[in-house]
Amino acid sequence: MVTIKKSIFIFLGSFALFLVLMLPFYFFGELYGASEFFSKFSFLDFILGPEWSLPEQRYGALQAIYGTLIVAGLALLITTPISITAAVAISEFIPEWFSERLGTLIDMIATIPSVVVGLWGILSLGPFLSNTLYKFLVENLSFLPIFQTTTLTAYNKLTAALILGYMITPFVVSVIKENLRLVPIEIKEAAYALGLTKWETVRIMLSYIKPGIFAALMLALGRAVAEAVAVSMVIGNTCSFSISLLDPACTLTTLIINNFVEATGTEAAALIGLGLVLFMISILLVLVSRLIYSKLLGGYMK
Amino acid sequence: MNLKKLRDMLYTGLAYLSLLLLTIPLVWIFFECIVEGGHYIISRPIEFFTDIGKPPGVEGGGIGHAIQGSLYMLGLALLIGVPIGIFSGIYMAERRNSPIAKAARFVSDILVEFPTILVGIVTYIFLASKVTGILATGPAAFAASFALALIITPIVARSVETVFLTISNDIREGAYALGLSSSKVIFRILLPAVKAGVVTAVLIGLAKMAGESAPIIVTNGISNFWFSKWTEPSPSIPVLIYIYGLSPFKEWQTQAWAASLFLMLLIMGVGFLARRFTKKLWVGV
């Protein structure tokens, strides 16, 4: 009897153990795949190598890392004000019957497959922006280095960042909404009792949940860094260190998605090396956000 | 005092503006899908779902091959991923304080946020790569299924765990007090009680992987022919949208919109089903 009782948990536990081992398995898989490359080149040279050029057999990741950080960072800058104000509007300003529906609508953004967002970016948003916003920027603001470009295309860092910002927003909105719900009613009541206006009250509530917002933004940044298909469709896929937001670029994920299947030998191993860099960035971001959350669980999220 | 009111109005206006900014692209995407794609589907209602794509310049063509390929791929992925997810989810709930359960909870929280393209790369390295893979087939459909299965496993596990944690302890105690063995308690008492919740967990996983394209491109490559063998590249709906969207041909771009409409309706349908089952769950327990 005892043996039967135990054996079922050994059976189930082996599956749970499999789940636990998946993460180290991914890490060693990446290391194993990239080992051929790193036996010839040092990791530091790879990360700091400025150029990715197939014909010259030069595999430097710096341009891709630069593109990734610029595009994902810009996406985060775009999403932060929009998602905070949208979450506040949904949970504080709008009557409940309507805010629920609006919440569902915004959740629907998250269910759009990334390839469909990319399709919209390449066929609709990109051409639209290059005829309106980008034209305006180049004509009127080109004294700023970030808006200087020799040939204006619809597919550049700014398009990619706008699309990424849009894709990560629903997630941030829903987390901030959940956090706002956890603010004790006493704080709100005290603020109103002091005669504060609606927005002054909201500001107090936001400062109360600041760590929660930060954790959500870190996870969102991780998603932006990891997104592959939509970005590769609209970023123009030309590696460069150009500071202009209206110039094309490449990122870690776009280099992988565009070249991985046809790549062989050293190139394939170098692409897996890019994956290793991506692995480290996203694990770092997730861990930072988890750390904040676990601290919060002792705080207001108890 | 007036200044305060003005500032309040300004901020409130900005909040409504950001809601508008969020809604416009959603409406725009649906509008394009329905106008461009819906028109194409209506003009070829049967051909679109049964035919293979035509070369550029030739009128017509459908996404039948991609639908078939996606069905095969998602089917195998469910067959592999769902049992692993359910079993480990049950373990995480029923042995919630054991070290393995705690570790599994921690790791699956990380894996849910893990870049799916990396899952594809690792699967390719170990299974399909001609140099390092066990089966050495090169890009292949079965590798895509394995990658998708690995992607949904932590999602299903976490959802199943949550569902099992909603079962009141009285039920467990009552079942054990009758002298039933653990396996009978789990599979005859607890699992049937939360059947609807487990179905929801599977549907959530299905909705998540149905829209994935990066892991498929990395493991399976790109194909625009009928599904032939598991060891050959197979077409799929997301990848079809990807190639048709990037192509310069108007006919293909229109079909990409049509395929997007179909895919989004499919994912929304799965999500709708999941919500229906969740409602049932709360009535059932």
XYZ file of C-alpha atoms in Angstrom:
587
model
C 0.000 0.000 0.000
C 2.741 2.406 0.986
C 4.694 1.638 -2.148
C 1.724 2.453 -4.399
C 1.152 5.650 -2.480
C 4.728 6.710 -3.054
C 5.157 5.475 -6.596
C 2.521 7.816 -8.010
C 4.381 10.775 -6.577
C 7.669 9.480 -7.937
C 5.965 9.258 -11.330
C 4.545 12.798 -11.111
C 7.731 14.145 -9.533
C 9.838 12.938 -12.439
C 7.824 15.214 -14.725
C 8.252 18.140 -12.340
C 11.968 17.378 -12.234
C 12.006 17.477 -16.028
C 10.489 20.946 -15.835
C 13.163 22.044 -13.357
C 15.931 20.716 -15.599
C 14.647 22.522 -18.678
C 16.338 25.800 -17.764
C 19.864 24.377 -17.248
C 19.210 22.253 -20.351
C 18.582 25.396 -22.400
C 21.722 27.005 -21.033
C 23.975 24.041 -21.780
C 22.321 23.633 -25.169
C 23.291 27.186 -26.030
C 26.834 26.656 -24.726
C 27.166 23.362 -26.598
C 25.921 24.842 -29.859
C 28.198 27.853 -29.596
C 31.248 25.871 -28.403
C 32.620 25.470 -31.931
C 32.651 29.241 -32.261
C 34.059 30.008 -28.839
C 36.879 27.524 -29.296
C 38.172 29.827 -32.039
C 37.161 33.253 -30.763
C 37.110 34.611 -27.246
C 33.790 35.635 -25.714
C 35.040 39.165 -25.061
C 36.138 39.635 -28.683
C 32.737 38.399 -29.774
C 30.775 40.820 -27.558
C 33.011 43.791 -28.365
C 33.553 42.935 -32.021
C 32.102 45.885 -33.915
C 31.168 44.236 -37.172
C 29.020 41.318 -38.336
C 30.159 40.468 -41.835
C 29.811 37.072 -43.466
C 32.137 37.446 -46.460
C 34.967 38.655 -44.239
C 34.256 35.977 -41.619
C 33.958 38.632 -38.939
C 31.473 37.898 -36.191
C 31.125 40.788 -33.772
C 27.957 41.133 -31.731
C 28.267 44.780 -30.729
C 26.110 46.204 -33.532
C 23.356 43.730 -32.766
C 23.572 44.418 -29.032
C 23.481 48.153 -29.750
C 20.407 47.751 -31.978
C 18.662 45.576 -29.403
C 19.260 47.998 -26.545
C 18.238 51.078 -28.542
C 15.050 49.558 -29.931
C 13.954 47.816 -26.724
C 14.853 50.837 -24.595
C 12.907 53.149 -26.874
C 9.943 50.769 -26.771
C 10.071 50.929 -22.976
C 10.173 54.748 -23.086
C 7.103 54.737 -25.302
C 5.155 52.237 -23.238
C 5.843 53.677 -19.770
C 3.717 56.872 -19.877
C 1.018 55.316 -22.036
C 0.560 52.202 -19.936
C 0.571 54.064 -16.613
C -2.000 56.640 -17.707
C -4.120 53.991 -19.437
C -4.129 51.764 -16.335
C -5.076 54.735 -14.137
C -7.863 55.722 -16.520
C -9.266 52.189 -16.601
C -9.170 51.533 -12.880
C -9.926 55.000 -11.495
C -11.764 57.234 -13.959
C -14.043 55.109 -16.077
C -17.315 53.646 -14.748
C -17.009 49.978 -13.929
C -19.341 48.550 -16.571
C -17.284 50.201 -19.292
C -13.811 49.747 -17.803
C -14.275 45.969 -17.736
C -15.019 45.932 -21.443
C -12.132 48.272 -22.148
C -9.881 45.949 -20.144
C -10.946 43.007 -22.311
C -10.298 45.081 -25.422
C -6.763 45.895 -24.280
C -6.165 42.261 -23.371
C -7.119 41.464 -26.954
C -4.018 43.372 -28.135
C -1.927 40.769 -26.338
C -3.574 37.921 -28.255
C -2.620 39.312 -31.679
C 0.183 37.057 -32.964
C 3.462 38.945 -33.339
C 3.650 38.053 -37.027
C 0.320 39.804 -37.629
C 1.576 42.923 -35.838
C 4.651 42.718 -38.058
C 2.471 42.401 -41.142
C 0.577 45.513 -40.097
C 3.864 47.296 -39.505
C 5.300 46.431 -42.883
C 2.195 47.022 -45.003
C 0.262 49.718 -43.139
C 2.048 51.518 -40.310
C 5.483 51.833 -41.957
C 4.299 53.392 -45.234
C 1.845 55.619 -43.328
C 4.518 56.933 -40.952
C 7.101 57.540 -43.652
C 4.630 59.769 -45.511
C 3.598 61.709 -42.425
C 5.583 61.639 -39.193
C 8.995 60.729 -40.615
C 8.714 63.288 -43.395
C 7.881 65.909 -40.799
C 10.785 64.869 -38.576
C 13.303 64.929 -41.408
C 12.102 68.257 -42.760
C 11.780 70.119 -39.473
C 13.866 68.427 -36.834
C 16.853 67.150 -38.792
C 19.189 69.419 -36.800
C 18.873 66.727 -34.134
C 21.275 63.861 -34.880
C 18.632 61.276 -33.952
C 16.423 62.416 -36.839
C 19.120 62.775 -39.505
C 19.072 60.339 -42.369
C 20.276 60.292 -45.948
C 17.611 58.013 -47.369
C 14.284 57.936 -45.618
C 12.770 54.460 -45.409
C 9.635 53.222 -43.715
C 11.578 50.464 -41.964
C 13.874 51.727 -39.248
C 14.535 51.706 -35.504
C 11.632 54.023 -34.724
C 9.065 51.835 -36.525
C 10.416 48.780 -34.721
C 10.297 50.558 -31.357
C 6.734 51.785 -31.913
C 5.571 48.283 -32.787
C 7.413 46.719 -29.849
C 6.063 49.365 -27.490
C 2.567 48.564 -28.653
C 3.066 44.818 -28.197
C 4.304 45.049 -24.599
C 1.802 47.680 -23.405
C -1.229 45.440 -22.631
C 0.896 43.341 -20.288
C 2.154 46.394 -18.369
C -1.360 47.879 -18.224
C -2.825 44.723 -16.709
C -0.060 44.428 -14.078
C -0.391 48.090 -13.033
C -4.180 47.631 -12.854
C -3.715 44.676 -10.491
C -1.286 46.707 -8.382
C -3.624 49.709 -8.167
C -6.304 47.397 -6.816
C -3.991 46.484 -3.933
C -3.612 50.055 -2.680
C -5.384 50.199 0.713
C -8.607 52.168 0.591
C -7.426 54.139 3.654
C -4.742 55.846 1.599
C -7.261 56.974 -0.978
C -9.675 58.153 1.699
C -6.960 60.055 3.539
C -5.874 61.775 0.319
C -9.386 62.867 -0.533
C -9.985 63.945 3.091
C -6.997 66.263 2.793
C -8.718 67.919 -0.134
C -6.355 66.616 -2.797
C -7.538 66.495 -6.377
C -8.066 63.282 -8.312
C -4.625 63.342 -9.909
C -2.828 64.219 -6.703
C -4.488 61.170 -5.153
C -3.462 59.062 -8.149
C 0.111 60.264 -7.795
C 0.175 59.115 -4.187
C -1.242 55.730 -5.210
C 1.361 55.414 -7.968
C 4.229 56.201 -5.640
C 2.834 53.502 -3.317
C 3.058 50.827 -6.036
C 6.305 52.089 -7.604
C 8.222 48.810 -7.121
C 5.380 46.856 -8.746
C 5.447 49.153 -11.768
C 9.217 48.814 -12.008
C 9.036 45.008 -11.878
C 6.398 44.987 -14.631
C 8.510 47.282 -16.799
C 11.541 44.998 -16.394
C 9.500 41.996 -17.569
C 8.186 44.088 -20.460
C 11.740 45.051 -21.410
C 12.617 41.354 -21.405
C 9.750 40.681 -23.793
C 10.869 43.527 -26.047
C 14.420 42.167 -26.166
C 13.156 38.659 -26.972
C 10.666 39.586 -29.685
C 11.930 38.362 -33.038
C 9.537 38.151 -35.937
C 7.689 41.470 -35.749
C 10.951 43.376 -35.279
C 12.708 41.620 -38.125
C 9.873 42.586 -40.470
C 10.120 46.339 -39.830
C 13.657 47.169 -38.715
C 15.290 47.185 -42.149
C 17.893 44.521 -41.280
C 21.072 46.495 -41.938
C 23.584 46.457 -39.103
C 25.108 49.807 -38.212
C 26.061 52.028 -35.308
C 24.027 54.908 -36.689
C 22.636 57.104 -33.946
C 19.675 58.190 -36.073
C 16.368 56.574 -35.154
C 15.343 56.803 -38.804
C 18.130 54.507 -39.983
C 17.705 50.736 -40.262
C 19.460 48.469 -37.769
C 19.673 44.845 -36.695
C 19.139 43.175 -33.340
C 20.221 39.901 -31.746
C 16.939 38.229 -32.630
C 16.681 39.576 -36.185
C 20.165 38.308 -37.093
C 19.198 34.870 -35.751
C 15.796 34.673 -37.427
C 17.080 35.872 -40.807
C 20.125 33.634 -41.015
C 19.790 30.640 -38.713
C 18.223 28.057 -41.002
C 20.645 28.534 -43.897
C 23.690 29.010 -41.682
C 26.327 26.319 -41.356
C 29.599 25.840 -39.508
C 31.108 28.858 -37.821
C 28.263 31.183 -38.798
C 25.657 28.927 -37.195
C 27.754 28.665 -34.041
C 28.191 32.449 -33.968
C 24.421 32.915 -34.287
C 23.946 30.564 -31.335
C 26.483 32.773 -29.541
C 24.112 35.697 -30.141
C 21.420 33.524 -28.590
C 23.645 33.098 -25.540
C 23.871 36.881 -25.146
C 20.076 37.104 -25.471
C 19.748 34.320 -22.882
C 21.823 36.237 -20.359
C 19.993 39.536 -20.903
C 16.534 38.019 -20.521
C 17.400 35.842 -17.512
C 18.895 38.889 -15.810
C 15.751 40.968 -16.423
C 13.396 38.200 -15.249
C 15.452 37.610 -12.097
C 15.535 41.319 -11.239
C 11.774 41.517 -11.630
C 11.237 38.285 -9.602
C 13.445 39.659 -6.849
C 11.372 42.828 -6.597
C 8.167 40.782 -6.596
C 9.337 38.461 -3.839
C 10.205 41.534 -1.755
C 6.746 42.937 -2.495
C 5.090 39.723 -1.311
C 6.304 40.685 2.160
C 5.051 44.242 1.581
C 1.818 45.521 0.139
C 1.144 42.444 -1.984
C 0.853 40.228 1.101
C -7.044 76.667 -7.146
C -7.938 77.136 -10.767
C -4.478 76.085 -11.821
C -4.947 72.829 -9.926
C -8.197 72.133 -11.714
C -6.592 72.904 -15.061
C -3.749 70.500 -14.362
C -6.228 67.844 -13.324
C -8.119 68.245 -16.559
C -4.914 68.129 -18.564
C -3.805 64.859 -16.972
C -7.248 63.332 -17.326
C -7.228 64.304 -20.990
C -3.822 62.641 -21.422
C -5.138 59.453 -19.803
C -8.044 59.262 -22.237
C -5.643 60.061 -25.089
C -3.439 57.089 -24.214
C -6.500 54.819 -24.161
C -7.316 56.106 -27.633
C -3.708 55.535 -28.773
C -3.979 51.925 -27.599
C -7.284 51.281 -29.334
C -6.502 52.821 -32.729
C -3.908 50.239 -33.872
C -6.135 47.360 -32.722
C -9.047 48.683 -34.749
C -6.699 49.430 -37.650
C -5.293 45.887 -37.707
C -8.776 44.346 -37.618
C -9.975 46.773 -40.269
C -7.137 45.831 -42.652
C -7.633 42.117 -41.970
C -11.364 42.301 -42.634
C -11.242 44.658 -45.625
C -8.181 43.214 -47.400
C -8.353 39.607 -46.213
C -12.083 39.193 -45.689
C -12.706 40.301 -49.244
C -10.292 37.664 -50.521
C -11.849 34.898 -48.416
C -15.378 35.784 -49.572
C -14.317 35.789 -53.212
C -12.874 32.259 -52.828
C -14.673 30.744 -49.831
C -13.709 27.110 -50.467
C -10.517 27.440 -52.464
C -8.965 29.577 -49.710
C -9.208 26.830 -47.097
C -8.401 23.833 -49.291
C -5.961 24.961 -51.972
C -2.194 25.352 -51.899
C -0.622 28.758 -52.565
C -0.056 29.759 -56.175
C 3.197 31.267 -57.470
C 3.263 35.071 -57.645
C 1.541 36.496 -60.682
C -0.996 33.662 -60.819
C -4.494 34.533 -59.608
C -6.009 32.716 -56.657
C -4.568 30.181 -54.292
C -5.309 29.359 -50.694
C -3.725 28.448 -47.396
C -4.933 24.838 -47.187
C -1.379 23.524 -46.997
C -0.573 25.886 -44.116
C -3.724 24.924 -42.208
C -2.848 21.249 -42.611
C 0.759 21.822 -41.548
C -0.281 23.859 -38.516
C -2.775 21.181 -37.455
C -0.084 18.466 -37.586
C 2.482 20.629 -35.797
C 0.165 21.855 -33.039
C -1.311 18.371 -32.623
C 2.041 16.711 -31.972
C 3.083 19.602 -29.718
C -0.067 19.124 -27.622
C 0.514 15.357 -27.434
C 4.011 15.917 -26.030
C 3.559 19.070 -23.978
C 0.171 18.556 -22.326
C 0.910 15.348 -20.359
C 4.222 16.736 -19.072
C 2.511 19.983 -18.107
C -0.453 18.311 -16.394
C 1.627 15.767 -14.453
C 4.146 18.314 -13.220
C 1.332 20.761 -12.419
C -0.398 18.109 -10.267
C 2.874 17.387 -8.493
C 3.455 21.097 -7.828
C 0.011 21.330 -6.200
C -0.173 18.002 -4.342
C 3.394 18.055 -3.009
C 3.516 21.825 -2.779
C 6.176 22.021 -0.055
C 8.665 19.531 -1.512
C 11.924 20.980 -2.850
C 11.213 19.757 -6.390
C 7.815 21.469 -6.416
C 9.318 24.712 -5.159
C 12.094 24.559 -7.754
C 9.597 23.706 -10.509
C 7.454 26.693 -9.548
C 10.471 29.013 -9.655
C 11.774 27.643 -12.958
C 8.401 27.673 -14.707
C 7.891 31.309 -13.721
C 11.145 32.068 -15.526
C 10.339 29.809 -18.489
C 6.988 31.504 -19.120
C 8.948 34.688 -19.879
C 11.735 32.860 -21.724
C 12.480 33.975 -25.328
C 10.737 31.420 -27.539
C 13.349 31.805 -30.260
C 15.952 30.331 -27.876
C 13.756 27.306 -27.191
C 13.714 26.816 -30.963
C 17.495 27.110 -31.235
C 18.178 24.562 -28.473
C 15.650 22.113 -29.920
C 17.279 22.478 -33.311
C 20.769 21.925 -31.869
C 19.839 18.707 -30.062
C 17.345 17.168 -32.475
C 17.538 18.379 -36.024
C 20.960 19.912 -36.654
C 22.992 17.945 -39.185
C 26.117 18.360 -37.040
C 25.007 18.063 -33.430
C 21.425 16.761 -33.615
C 20.457 13.242 -32.555
C 18.303 12.706 -35.648
C 20.362 14.935 -37.971
C 17.527 15.639 -40.379
C 18.124 19.328 -40.918
C 15.143 21.691 -40.556
C 12.078 19.523 -39.886
C 8.452 19.722 -38.783
C 8.858 17.407 -35.795
C 11.534 19.722 -34.343
C 9.064 22.605 -34.494
C 6.521 20.478 -32.623
C 9.060 19.668 -29.913
C 9.953 23.344 -29.535
C 6.277 24.324 -29.262
C 5.727 21.542 -26.717
C 8.595 22.854 -24.575
C 7.089 26.345 -24.815
C 3.636 25.331 -23.542
C 4.811 22.901 -20.828
C 5.505 25.538 -18.123
C 2.312 27.435 -19.009
C 0.123 24.331 -18.725
C 1.924 23.232 -15.549
C 1.416 26.546 -13.800
C -2.258 26.755 -14.803
C -2.970 23.142 -13.737
C -1.258 23.817 -10.414
C -3.455 26.867 -9.806
C -6.550 24.848 -10.665
C -5.635 22.008 -8.270
C -4.954 24.498 -5.486
C -8.593 25.619 -5.678
C -9.781 22.162 -4.538
C -10.729 22.320 -0.880
C -8.674 20.143 1.459
C -11.855 18.532 2.822
C -12.184 16.632 -0.441
C -8.612 15.307 -0.203
C -9.056 14.350 3.458
C -12.367 12.668 2.761
C -10.901 10.654 -0.105
C -7.849 9.538 1.874
C -10.068 8.718 4.876
C -11.921 6.231 2.684
C -8.615 4.412 2.321
C -8.080 5.204 -1.342
C -4.555 5.121 -2.738
C -2.895 8.364 -3.806
C -3.196 7.576 -7.483
C -6.938 6.887 -7.091
C -7.376 10.131 -5.122
C -5.586 12.139 -7.791
C -6.918 10.544 -10.949
C -10.401 9.442 -9.829
C -11.396 12.198 -7.388
C -9.359 15.368 -7.847
C -8.783 15.367 -11.614
C -12.472 14.807 -12.514
C -13.444 17.559 -10.069
C -11.377 20.155 -11.930
C -11.712 18.724 -15.438
C -12.956 22.034 -16.837
C -10.006 23.893 -15.323
C -7.517 21.477 -16.849
C -9.165 21.908 -20.256
C -8.806 25.677 -19.796
C -5.113 25.237 -19.020
C -4.622 23.259 -22.241
C -6.565 25.847 -24.257
C -4.423 28.670 -22.820
C -1.331 26.785 -23.961
C -2.857 26.172 -27.392
C -3.738 29.868 -27.842
C -0.203 30.842 -26.838
C 1.559 28.553 -29.288
C -0.839 28.920 -32.220
C 0.503 32.415 -32.904
C 4.179 31.560 -32.442
C 6.336 31.930 -35.522
C 9.944 32.512 -34.375
C 10.519 28.987 -32.965
C 8.957 27.459 -36.102
C 11.173 29.468 -38.462
C 14.286 28.487 -36.493
C 13.530 24.744 -36.267
C 11.474 24.020 -39.353
C 12.645 26.638 -41.791
C 10.337 27.957 -44.456
C 8.236 25.831 -46.749
C 5.326 26.559 -49.040
C 4.412 23.017 -50.115
C 2.036 20.428 -48.650
C 3.105 18.667 -45.482
C 5.009 15.581 -46.647
C 7.065 14.038 -43.840
C 7.795 14.845 -40.203
C 11.478 15.029 -41.115
C 10.907 17.657 -43.800
C 9.989 21.343 -43.412
C 6.258 21.866 -43.228
C 4.211 25.005 -43.928
C 2.250 26.684 -41.137
C -0.113 29.640 -40.910
C 2.165 32.071 -38.993
C 5.159 31.390 -41.246
C 2.954 31.757 -44.335
C 1.935 35.215 -43.092
C 5.625 35.978 -42.570
C 6.768 35.062 -46.095
C 3.692 36.451 -47.858
C 3.929 39.683 -45.885
C 7.598 40.195 -46.737
C 7.059 39.421 -50.414
C 6.614 42.294 -52.871
C 3.594 40.642 -54.566
C 0.173 42.175 -54.059
C -1.684 38.817 -54.321
C 0.497 37.296 -51.611
C 0.109 40.311 -49.332
C -3.677 40.110 -49.649
C -3.536 36.428 -48.745
C -1.335 37.279 -45.753
C -4.131 39.544 -44.469
C -6.674 36.800 -45.079
C -4.533 34.253 -43.228
C -4.083 36.763 -40.378
C -7.835 37.171 -40.097
C -8.273 33.395 -39.975
C -5.491 32.941 -37.407
C -6.771 35.701 -35.124
C -10.341 34.397 -35.242
C -8.972 30.942 -34.400
C -6.968 32.207 -31.406
C -9.877 34.334 -30.194
C -12.170 31.315 -30.537
C -9.818 29.224 -28.388
C -9.686 32.061 -25.838
C -13.475 32.276 -25.823
C -13.747 28.520 -25.208
C -11.221 28.828 -22.384
C -13.344 31.506 -20.717
C -16.461 29.351 -21.089
C -14.720 26.448 -19.359
C -13.465 28.729 -16.570
C -17.047 29.726 -15.797
C -17.987 26.043 -15.635
C -15.121 25.387 -13.258
C -16.488 27.702 -10.596
C -19.892 26.089 -10.831
C -18.402 22.604 -10.730
C -16.315 22.793 -7.564
